[in-house]
Coordinates of C-alpha atoms (C1' of nucleotides) in Angstrom, one line a residue:
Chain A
X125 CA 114.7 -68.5 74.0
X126 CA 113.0 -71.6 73.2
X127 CA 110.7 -72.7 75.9
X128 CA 111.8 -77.0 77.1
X129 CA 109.1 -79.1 77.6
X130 CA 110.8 -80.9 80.8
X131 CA 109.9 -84.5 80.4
X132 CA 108.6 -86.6 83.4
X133 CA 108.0 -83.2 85.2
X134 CA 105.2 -84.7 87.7
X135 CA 107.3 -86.1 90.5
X136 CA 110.8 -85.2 90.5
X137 CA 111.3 -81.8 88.3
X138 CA 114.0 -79.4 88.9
X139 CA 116.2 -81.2 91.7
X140 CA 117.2 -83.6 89.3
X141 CA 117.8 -80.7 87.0
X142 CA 119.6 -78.4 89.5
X143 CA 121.6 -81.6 90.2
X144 CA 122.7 -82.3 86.8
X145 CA 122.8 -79.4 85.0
X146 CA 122.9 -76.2 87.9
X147 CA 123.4 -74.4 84.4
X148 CA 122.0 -70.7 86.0
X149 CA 120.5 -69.3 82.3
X150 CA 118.0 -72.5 82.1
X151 CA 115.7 -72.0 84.6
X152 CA 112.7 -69.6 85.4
X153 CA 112.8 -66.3 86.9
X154 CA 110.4 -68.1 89.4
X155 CA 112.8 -70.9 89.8
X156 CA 115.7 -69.2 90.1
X157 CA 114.3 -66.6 93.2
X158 CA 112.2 -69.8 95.1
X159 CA 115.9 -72.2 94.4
X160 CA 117.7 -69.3 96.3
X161 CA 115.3 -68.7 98.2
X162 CA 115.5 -72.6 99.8
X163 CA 119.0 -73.1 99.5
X164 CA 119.3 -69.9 102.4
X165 CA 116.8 -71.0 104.1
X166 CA 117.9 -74.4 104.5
X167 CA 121.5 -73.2 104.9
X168 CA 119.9 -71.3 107.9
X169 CA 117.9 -74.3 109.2
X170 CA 120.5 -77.2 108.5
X171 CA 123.7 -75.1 110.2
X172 CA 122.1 -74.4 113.2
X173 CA 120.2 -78.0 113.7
X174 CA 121.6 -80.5 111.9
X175 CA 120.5 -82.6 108.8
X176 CA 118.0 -84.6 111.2
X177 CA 117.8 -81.3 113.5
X178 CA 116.2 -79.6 110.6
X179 CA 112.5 -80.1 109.5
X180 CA 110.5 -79.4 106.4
X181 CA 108.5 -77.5 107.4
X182 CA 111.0 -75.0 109.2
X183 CA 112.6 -74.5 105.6
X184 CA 109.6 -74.1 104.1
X185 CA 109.0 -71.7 106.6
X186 CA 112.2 -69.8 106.3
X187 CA 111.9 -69.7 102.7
X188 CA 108.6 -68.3 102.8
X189 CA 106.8 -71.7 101.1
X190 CA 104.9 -74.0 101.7
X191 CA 106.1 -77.6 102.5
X192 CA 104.4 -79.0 99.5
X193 CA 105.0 -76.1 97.3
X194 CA 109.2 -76.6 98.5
X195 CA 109.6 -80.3 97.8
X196 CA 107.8 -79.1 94.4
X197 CA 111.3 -77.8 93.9
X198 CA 113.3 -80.5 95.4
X199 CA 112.4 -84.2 95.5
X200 CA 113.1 -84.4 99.3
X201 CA 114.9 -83.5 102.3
X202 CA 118.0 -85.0 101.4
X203 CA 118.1 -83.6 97.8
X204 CA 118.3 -79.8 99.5
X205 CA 120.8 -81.3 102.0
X206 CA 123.1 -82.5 98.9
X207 CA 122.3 -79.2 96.5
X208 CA 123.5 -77.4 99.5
X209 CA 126.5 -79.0 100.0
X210 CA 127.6 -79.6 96.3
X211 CA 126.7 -75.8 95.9
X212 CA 129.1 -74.7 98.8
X213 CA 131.8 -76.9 98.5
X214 CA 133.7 -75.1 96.2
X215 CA 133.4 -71.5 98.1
X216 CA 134.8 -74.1 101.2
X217 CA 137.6 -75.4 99.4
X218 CA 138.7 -72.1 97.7
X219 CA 140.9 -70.9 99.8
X220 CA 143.1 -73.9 100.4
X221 CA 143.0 -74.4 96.5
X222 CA 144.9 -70.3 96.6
X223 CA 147.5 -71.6 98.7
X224 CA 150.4 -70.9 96.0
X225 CA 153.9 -71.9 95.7
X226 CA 154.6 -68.6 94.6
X227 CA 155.4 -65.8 97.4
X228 CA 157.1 -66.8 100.4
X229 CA 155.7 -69.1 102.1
X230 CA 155.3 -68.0 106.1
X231 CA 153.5 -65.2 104.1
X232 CA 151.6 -68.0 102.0
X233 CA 150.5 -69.3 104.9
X234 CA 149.6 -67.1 107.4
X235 CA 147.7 -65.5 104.5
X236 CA 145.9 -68.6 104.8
X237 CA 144.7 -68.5 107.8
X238 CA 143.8 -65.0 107.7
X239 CA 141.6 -66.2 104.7
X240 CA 139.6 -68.7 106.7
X241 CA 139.5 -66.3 109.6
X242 CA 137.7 -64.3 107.1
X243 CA 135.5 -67.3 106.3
X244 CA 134.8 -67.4 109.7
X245 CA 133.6 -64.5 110.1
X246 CA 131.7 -63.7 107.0
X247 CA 130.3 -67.3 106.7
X248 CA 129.6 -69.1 109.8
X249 CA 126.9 -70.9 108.7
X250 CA 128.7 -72.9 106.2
X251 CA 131.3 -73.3 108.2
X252 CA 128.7 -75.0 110.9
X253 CA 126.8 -76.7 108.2
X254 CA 130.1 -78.9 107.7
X255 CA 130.8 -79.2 111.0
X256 CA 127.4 -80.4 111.4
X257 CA 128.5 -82.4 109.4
X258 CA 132.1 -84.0 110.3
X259 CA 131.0 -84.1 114.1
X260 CA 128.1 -86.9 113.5
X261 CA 130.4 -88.8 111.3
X262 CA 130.6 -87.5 107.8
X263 CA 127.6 -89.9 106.6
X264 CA 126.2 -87.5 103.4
X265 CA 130.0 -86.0 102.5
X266 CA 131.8 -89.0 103.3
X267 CA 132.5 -89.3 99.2
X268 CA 133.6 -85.7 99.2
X269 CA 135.9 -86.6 102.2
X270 CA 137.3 -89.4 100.9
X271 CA 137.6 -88.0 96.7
X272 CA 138.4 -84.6 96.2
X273 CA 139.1 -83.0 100.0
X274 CA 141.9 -85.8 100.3
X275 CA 143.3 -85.2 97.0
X276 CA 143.5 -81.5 97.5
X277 CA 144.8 -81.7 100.9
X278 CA 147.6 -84.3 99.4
X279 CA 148.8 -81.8 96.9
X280 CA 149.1 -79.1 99.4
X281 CA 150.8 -80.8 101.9
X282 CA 153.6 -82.1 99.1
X283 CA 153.9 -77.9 98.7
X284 CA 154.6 -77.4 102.7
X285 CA 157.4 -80.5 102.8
X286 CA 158.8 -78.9 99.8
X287 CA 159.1 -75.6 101.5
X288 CA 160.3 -77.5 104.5
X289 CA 162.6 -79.3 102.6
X290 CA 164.2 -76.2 101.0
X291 CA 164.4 -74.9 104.5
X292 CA 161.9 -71.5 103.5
X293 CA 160.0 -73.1 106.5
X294 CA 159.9 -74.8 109.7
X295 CA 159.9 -79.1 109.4
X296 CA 156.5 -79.4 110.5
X297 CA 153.9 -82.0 109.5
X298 CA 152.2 -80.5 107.0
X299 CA 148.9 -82.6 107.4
X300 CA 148.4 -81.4 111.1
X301 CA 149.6 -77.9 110.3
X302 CA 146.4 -77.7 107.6
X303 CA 144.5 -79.8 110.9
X304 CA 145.4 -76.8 113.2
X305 CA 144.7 -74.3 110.6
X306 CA 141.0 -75.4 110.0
X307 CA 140.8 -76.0 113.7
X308 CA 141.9 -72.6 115.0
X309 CA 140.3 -70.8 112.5
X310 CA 136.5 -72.5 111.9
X311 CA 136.8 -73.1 116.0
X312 CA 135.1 -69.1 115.4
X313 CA 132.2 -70.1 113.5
X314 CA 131.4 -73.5 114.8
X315 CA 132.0 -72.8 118.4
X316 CA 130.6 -69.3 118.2
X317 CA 128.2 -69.9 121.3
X318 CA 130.8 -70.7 122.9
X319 CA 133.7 -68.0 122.5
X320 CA 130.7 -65.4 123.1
X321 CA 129.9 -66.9 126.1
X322 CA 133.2 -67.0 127.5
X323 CA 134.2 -63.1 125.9
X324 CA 131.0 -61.4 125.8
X325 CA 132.5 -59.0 123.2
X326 CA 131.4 -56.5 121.4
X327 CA 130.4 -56.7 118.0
X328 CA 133.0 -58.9 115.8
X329 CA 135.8 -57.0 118.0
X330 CA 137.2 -60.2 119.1
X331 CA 138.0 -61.6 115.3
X332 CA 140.8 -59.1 115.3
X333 CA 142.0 -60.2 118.6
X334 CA 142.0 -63.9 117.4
X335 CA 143.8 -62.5 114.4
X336 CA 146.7 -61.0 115.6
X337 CA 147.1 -64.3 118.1
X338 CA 147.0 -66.8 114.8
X339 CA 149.3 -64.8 112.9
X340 CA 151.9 -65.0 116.3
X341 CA 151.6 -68.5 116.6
X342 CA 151.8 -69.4 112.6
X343 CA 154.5 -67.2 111.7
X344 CA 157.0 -68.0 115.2
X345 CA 156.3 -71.7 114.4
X346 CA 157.0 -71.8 110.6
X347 CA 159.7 -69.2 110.7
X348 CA 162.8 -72.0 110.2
X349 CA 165.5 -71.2 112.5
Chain B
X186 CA 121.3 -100.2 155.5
X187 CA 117.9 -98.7 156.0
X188 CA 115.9 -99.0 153.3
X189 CA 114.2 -95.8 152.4
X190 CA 110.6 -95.0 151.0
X191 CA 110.7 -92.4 148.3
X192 CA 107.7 -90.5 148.3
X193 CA 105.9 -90.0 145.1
X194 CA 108.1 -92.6 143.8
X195 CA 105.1 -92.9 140.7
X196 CA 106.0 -90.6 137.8
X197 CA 109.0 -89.2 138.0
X198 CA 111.4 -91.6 140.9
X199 CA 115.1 -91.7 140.2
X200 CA 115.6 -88.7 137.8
X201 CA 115.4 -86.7 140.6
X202 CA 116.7 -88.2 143.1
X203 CA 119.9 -89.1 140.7
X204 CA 119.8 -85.9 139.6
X205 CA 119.7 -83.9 143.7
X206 CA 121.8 -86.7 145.1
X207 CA 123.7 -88.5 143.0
X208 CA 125.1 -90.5 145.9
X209 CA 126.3 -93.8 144.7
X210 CA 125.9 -95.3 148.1
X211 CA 122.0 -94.7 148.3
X212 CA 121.4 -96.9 145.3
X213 CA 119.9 -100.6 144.5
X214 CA 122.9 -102.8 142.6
X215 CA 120.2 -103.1 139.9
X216 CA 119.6 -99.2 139.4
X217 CA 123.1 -99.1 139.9
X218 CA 123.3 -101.2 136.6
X219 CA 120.8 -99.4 134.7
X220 CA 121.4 -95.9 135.3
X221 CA 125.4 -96.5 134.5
X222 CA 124.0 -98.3 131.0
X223 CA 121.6 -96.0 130.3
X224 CA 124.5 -93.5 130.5
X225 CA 126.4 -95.0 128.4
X226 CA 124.2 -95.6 126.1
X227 CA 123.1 -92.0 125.5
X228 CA 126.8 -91.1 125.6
X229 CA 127.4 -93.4 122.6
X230 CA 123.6 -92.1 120.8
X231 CA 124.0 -88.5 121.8
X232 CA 127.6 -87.5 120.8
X233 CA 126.6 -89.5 117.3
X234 CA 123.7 -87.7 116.5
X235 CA 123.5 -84.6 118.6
X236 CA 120.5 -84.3 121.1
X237 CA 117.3 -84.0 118.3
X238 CA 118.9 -86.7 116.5
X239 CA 118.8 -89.5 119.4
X240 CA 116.0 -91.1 119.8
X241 CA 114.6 -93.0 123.1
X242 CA 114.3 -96.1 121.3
X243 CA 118.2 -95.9 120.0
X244 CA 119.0 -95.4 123.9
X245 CA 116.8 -97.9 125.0
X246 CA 118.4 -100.3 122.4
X247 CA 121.8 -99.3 123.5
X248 CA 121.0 -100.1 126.6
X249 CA 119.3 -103.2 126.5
X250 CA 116.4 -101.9 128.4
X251 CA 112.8 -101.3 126.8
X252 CA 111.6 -97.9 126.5
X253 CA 109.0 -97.9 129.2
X254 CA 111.9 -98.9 131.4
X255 CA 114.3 -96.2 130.1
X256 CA 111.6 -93.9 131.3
X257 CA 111.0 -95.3 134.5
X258 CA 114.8 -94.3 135.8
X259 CA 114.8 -91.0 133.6
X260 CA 111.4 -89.3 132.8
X261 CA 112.6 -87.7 129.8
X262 CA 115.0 -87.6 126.8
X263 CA 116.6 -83.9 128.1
X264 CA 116.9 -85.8 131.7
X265 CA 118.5 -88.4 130.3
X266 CA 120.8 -85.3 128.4
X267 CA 121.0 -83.0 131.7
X268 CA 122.0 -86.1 133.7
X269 CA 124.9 -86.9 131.2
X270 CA 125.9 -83.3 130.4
X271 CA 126.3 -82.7 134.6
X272 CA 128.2 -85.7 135.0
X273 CA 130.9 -85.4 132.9
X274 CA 131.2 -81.3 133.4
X275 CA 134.3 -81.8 136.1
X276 CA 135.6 -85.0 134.0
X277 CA 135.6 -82.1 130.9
X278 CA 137.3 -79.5 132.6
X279 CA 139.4 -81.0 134.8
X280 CA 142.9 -80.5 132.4
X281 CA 142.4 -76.6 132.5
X282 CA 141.8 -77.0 136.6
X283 CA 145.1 -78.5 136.9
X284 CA 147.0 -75.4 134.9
X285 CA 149.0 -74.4 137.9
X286 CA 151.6 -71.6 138.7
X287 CA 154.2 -73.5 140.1
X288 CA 156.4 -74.8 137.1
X289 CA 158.1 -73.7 133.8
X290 CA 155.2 -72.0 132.4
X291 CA 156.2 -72.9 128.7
X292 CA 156.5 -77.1 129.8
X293 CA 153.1 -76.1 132.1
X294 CA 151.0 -75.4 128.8
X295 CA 152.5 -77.7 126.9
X296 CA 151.6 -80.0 129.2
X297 CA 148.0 -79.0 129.0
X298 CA 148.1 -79.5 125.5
X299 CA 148.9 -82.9 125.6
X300 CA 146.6 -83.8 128.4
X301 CA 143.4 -82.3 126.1
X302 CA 145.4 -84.3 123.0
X303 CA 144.9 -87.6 125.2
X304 CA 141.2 -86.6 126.0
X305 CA 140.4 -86.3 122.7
X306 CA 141.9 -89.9 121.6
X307 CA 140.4 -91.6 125.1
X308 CA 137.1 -89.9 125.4
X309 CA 136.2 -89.1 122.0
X310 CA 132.7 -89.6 122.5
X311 CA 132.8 -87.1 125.3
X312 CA 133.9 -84.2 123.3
X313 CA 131.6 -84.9 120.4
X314 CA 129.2 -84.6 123.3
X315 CA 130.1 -81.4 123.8
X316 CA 130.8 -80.1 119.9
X317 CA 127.2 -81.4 119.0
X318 CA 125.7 -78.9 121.8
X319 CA 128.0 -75.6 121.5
X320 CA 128.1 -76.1 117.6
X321 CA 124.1 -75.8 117.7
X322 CA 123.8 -72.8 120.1
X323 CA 124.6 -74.6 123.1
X324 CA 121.1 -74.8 124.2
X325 CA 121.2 -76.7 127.0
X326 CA 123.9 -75.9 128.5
X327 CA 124.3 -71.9 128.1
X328 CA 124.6 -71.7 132.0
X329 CA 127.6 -73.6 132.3
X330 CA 129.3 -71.4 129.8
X331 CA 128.2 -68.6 130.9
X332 CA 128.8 -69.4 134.3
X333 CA 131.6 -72.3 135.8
X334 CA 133.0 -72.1 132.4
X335 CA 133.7 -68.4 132.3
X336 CA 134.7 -68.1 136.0
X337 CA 137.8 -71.0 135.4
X338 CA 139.0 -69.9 132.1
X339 CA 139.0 -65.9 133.6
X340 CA 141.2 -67.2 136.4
X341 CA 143.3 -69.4 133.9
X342 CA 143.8 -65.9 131.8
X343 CA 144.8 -63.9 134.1
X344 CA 147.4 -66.9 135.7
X345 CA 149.0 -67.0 131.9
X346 CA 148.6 -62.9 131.3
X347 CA 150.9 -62.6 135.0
X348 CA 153.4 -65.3 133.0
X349 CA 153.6 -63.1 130.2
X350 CA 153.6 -59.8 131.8
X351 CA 157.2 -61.8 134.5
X352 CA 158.5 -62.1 130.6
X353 CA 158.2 -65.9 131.5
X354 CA 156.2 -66.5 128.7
X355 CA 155.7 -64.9 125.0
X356 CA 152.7 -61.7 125.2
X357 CA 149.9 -63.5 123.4
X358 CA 146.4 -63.2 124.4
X359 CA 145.5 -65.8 126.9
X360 CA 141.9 -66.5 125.9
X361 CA 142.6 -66.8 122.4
X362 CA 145.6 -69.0 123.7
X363 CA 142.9 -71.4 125.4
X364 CA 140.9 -71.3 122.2
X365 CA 143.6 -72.3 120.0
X366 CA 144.3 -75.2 122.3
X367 CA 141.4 -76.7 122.5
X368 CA 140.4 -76.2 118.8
X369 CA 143.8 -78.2 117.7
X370 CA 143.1 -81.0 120.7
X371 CA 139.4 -81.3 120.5
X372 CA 139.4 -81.4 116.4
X373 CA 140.9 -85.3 116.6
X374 CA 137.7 -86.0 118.7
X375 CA 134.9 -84.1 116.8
X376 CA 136.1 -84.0 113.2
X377 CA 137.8 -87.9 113.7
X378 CA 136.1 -88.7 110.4
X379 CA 137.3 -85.7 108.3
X380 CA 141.3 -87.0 109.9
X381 CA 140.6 -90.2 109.4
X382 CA 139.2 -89.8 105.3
X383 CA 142.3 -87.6 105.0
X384 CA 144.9 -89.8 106.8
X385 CA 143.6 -93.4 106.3
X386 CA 146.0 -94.0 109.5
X387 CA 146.8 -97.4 111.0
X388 CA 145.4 -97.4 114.3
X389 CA 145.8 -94.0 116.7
X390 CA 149.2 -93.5 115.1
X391 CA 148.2 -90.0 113.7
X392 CA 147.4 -89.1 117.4
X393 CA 151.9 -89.3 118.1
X394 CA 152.1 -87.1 115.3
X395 CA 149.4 -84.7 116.0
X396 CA 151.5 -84.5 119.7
X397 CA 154.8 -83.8 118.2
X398 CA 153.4 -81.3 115.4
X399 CA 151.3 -79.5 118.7
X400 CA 154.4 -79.7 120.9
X401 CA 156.3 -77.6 118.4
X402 CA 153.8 -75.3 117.5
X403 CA 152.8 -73.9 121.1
X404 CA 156.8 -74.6 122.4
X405 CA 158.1 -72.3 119.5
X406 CA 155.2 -69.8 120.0
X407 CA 155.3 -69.2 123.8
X408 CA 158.9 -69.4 124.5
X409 CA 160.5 -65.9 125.1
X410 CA 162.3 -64.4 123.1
Chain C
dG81 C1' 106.4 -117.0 152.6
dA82 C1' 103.8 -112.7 152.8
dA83 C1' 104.1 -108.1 151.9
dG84 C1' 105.5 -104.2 150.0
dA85 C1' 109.0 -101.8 147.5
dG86 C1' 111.2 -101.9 143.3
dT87 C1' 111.3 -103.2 138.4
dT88 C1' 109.6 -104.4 133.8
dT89 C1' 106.5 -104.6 130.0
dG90 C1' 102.8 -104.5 126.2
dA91 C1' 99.4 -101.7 124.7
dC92 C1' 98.4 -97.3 123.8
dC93 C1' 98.4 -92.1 122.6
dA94 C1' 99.0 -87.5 120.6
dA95 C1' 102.1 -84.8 118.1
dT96 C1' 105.5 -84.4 114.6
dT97 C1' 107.4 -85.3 110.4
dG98 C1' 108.6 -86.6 105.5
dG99 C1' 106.1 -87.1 101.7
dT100 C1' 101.9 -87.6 98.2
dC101 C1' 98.2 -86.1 95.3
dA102 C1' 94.4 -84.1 92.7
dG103 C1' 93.1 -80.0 91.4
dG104 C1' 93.3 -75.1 91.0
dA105 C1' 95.8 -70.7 90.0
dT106 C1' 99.1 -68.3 87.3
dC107 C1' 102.3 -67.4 83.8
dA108 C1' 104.4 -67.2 79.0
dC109 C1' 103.7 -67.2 74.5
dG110 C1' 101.7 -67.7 69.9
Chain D
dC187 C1' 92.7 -64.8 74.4
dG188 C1' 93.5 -69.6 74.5
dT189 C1' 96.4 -73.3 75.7
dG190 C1' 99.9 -75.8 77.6
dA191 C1' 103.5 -75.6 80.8
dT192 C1' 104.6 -74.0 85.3
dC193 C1' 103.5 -73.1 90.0
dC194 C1' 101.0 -73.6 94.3
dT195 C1' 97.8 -75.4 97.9
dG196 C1' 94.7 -78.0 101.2
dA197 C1' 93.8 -82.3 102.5
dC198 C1' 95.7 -86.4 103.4
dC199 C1' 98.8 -90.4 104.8
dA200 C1' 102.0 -93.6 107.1
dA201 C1' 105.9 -93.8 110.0
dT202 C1' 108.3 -92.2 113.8
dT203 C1' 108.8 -90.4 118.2
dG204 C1' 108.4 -88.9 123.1
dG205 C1' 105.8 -90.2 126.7
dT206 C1' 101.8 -92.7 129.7
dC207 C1' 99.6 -96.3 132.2
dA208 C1' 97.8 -100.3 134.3
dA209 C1' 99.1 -104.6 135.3
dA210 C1' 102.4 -108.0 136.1
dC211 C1' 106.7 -109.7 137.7
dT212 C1' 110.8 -109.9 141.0
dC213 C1' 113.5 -108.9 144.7
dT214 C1' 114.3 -107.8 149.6
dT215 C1' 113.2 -108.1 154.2
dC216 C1' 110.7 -109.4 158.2

DNA sequence: GAAGAGTTTGACCAATTGGTCAGGATCACG
DNA sequence: CGTGATCCTGACCAATTGGTCAAACTCTTC
């Protein structure tokens, strides 16, 4: 493999490279460990402070770095913010993106929200790191919001009145149906402190509890009549 | 009125004494002012960038006071945070406090629902409060959770598990009832910018068909069968 | 209107924080 | 093993931030 000579590499190296081309194969084995290695640690540090919560230093800390040796790899506290995000947004989206018109659709959908239950459980910290997010007002994602979450949510929500239409489901809204679904479900992750507080369960016992209680209230709602 | 001499009134004067007695009655008309400004004014900084994003100077500013003279009513940020946390605790909770047993238990929650709906679309700032803390770990205010908190929404539990167990009301698990409730109520407050990118609606509107789509979904769900 | 309580401010401070930089250490490769 | 690219660090910096303090101003009350 022919060896790049990276030009303008003094200042600003591989965050503009990870941003425009995240292509995996191009970078060191070095690289690739110390990228990962920052992207969890500032997942860690960002979902459970904030973007402005969050110092430097903490992620370089987390990441086993130090500060100067971590904004070696990105240009500055914003550029891991963004990487994060633009690297988790897909994994975020997926499951709405599965939502099929194939299959009936009370099924579809309370697979759904089994899905982000899932999510929930398995990834609270992204879920948080949006939330995060959302609840101070959107200001890094607001493009995302606005571009591709909007369009996706559009599409889906055409699918539900369809099904509506054809009576295969309840005439709900479809917008605040998808609204309750992210809201019942991600309530798990973000409010976590919460809900542990209040149930002092033990282990993840409680997720199936929380299951069996979403999949009542989905499937008596949307079951037309 | 008697004019009283607080003692040690040098360092650390009205935080205390607002925060032991917060009798109304006992105050000047220009602390009277200031405190309720200052109030405000971290109500608007904190719920918009969490407690570690506020700053005294944003407060201060919001307030139209200097930062000296922010400090000379509270003696610190988290006082300033404690104080607002404490007085809008019973504001916060008072919808679940008036879930009462007399009544059709169905219309009783349903009423609930769309109390916590028109909390979230009047005091939006409130529940952002609130998100920003529990979403983070609920740092400051683990007590309440773990104590007022748990005490009222135990009682609430078992007042909806006796509804369910007189057949008056669909078996579903009460604490994940509550859950799902304020998730889908409290989601128009703290994720207003996510609704609003997706919804682009003309004024509150969305907030009358959040309340229909909500109405259907816990009517159909906790009716009898 | 004097006196003392109550209120306000400018100047200041130490700690934290995001970020820079020159140089040294290490690695890959011919 | 030499050389150039890559990687890493200690020292440093300017801005921000929570908080202090002495002094001055203002309001109330006698």
């Amino acid at each position: 493999m022919e060896r790049r000579a990276v030009k303008d590499f003094g200042s600003l190296p591989i965050t503009e490279f990870s941003m425009v081309m995240p292509d995996t194969a191009a970078r060191t084995r070095i690289q690739e460990k110390n990228i990962s290695a920052i992207l969890d640690a500032a997942l860690d540090v960002f979902s459970g402070a904030g973007f402005r919560g969050a110092t430097l230093d903490q992620i370089a800390r987390a990441a086993s770095l130090s500060k100067p040796n971590l904004l070696y790899y990105f240009k500055s506290k914003e550029a891991i913010h963004r990487a994060l995000l633009s690297e988790l947004l897909d994994t975020w989206l997926a499951p709405l993106r599965t939502l099929d018109s194939g299959g009936e659709p009370v099924d579809e959908i309370v697979r759904y929200v089994m899905r982000k239950l899932d999510m929930a459980r398995e990834l609270p910290r992204e879920s948080r790191l949006f939330a995060n997010e959302i609840v101070q007002g959107a200001p890094h994602i607001f493009d995302i919001i606005e571009g591709p979450l909007t369009t996706l949510v559009d599409e889906k929500a055409a699918l539900i009145r369809k099904w509506a239409a054809e009576d295969r489901i309840a005439a709900v809204d479809p917008y605040h149906l998808i609204f309750s679904i992210w809201a019942t479900t991600q309530h798990y992750a973000d409010f976590d402190a919460q809900v542990r507080g209040i149930l002092r369960p033990e282990r993840d016992q409680h997720f199936d509890d929380a299951a069996r209680f979403l999949t009542h209230l989905y499937r008596t709602a949307l079951t037309p009549d």
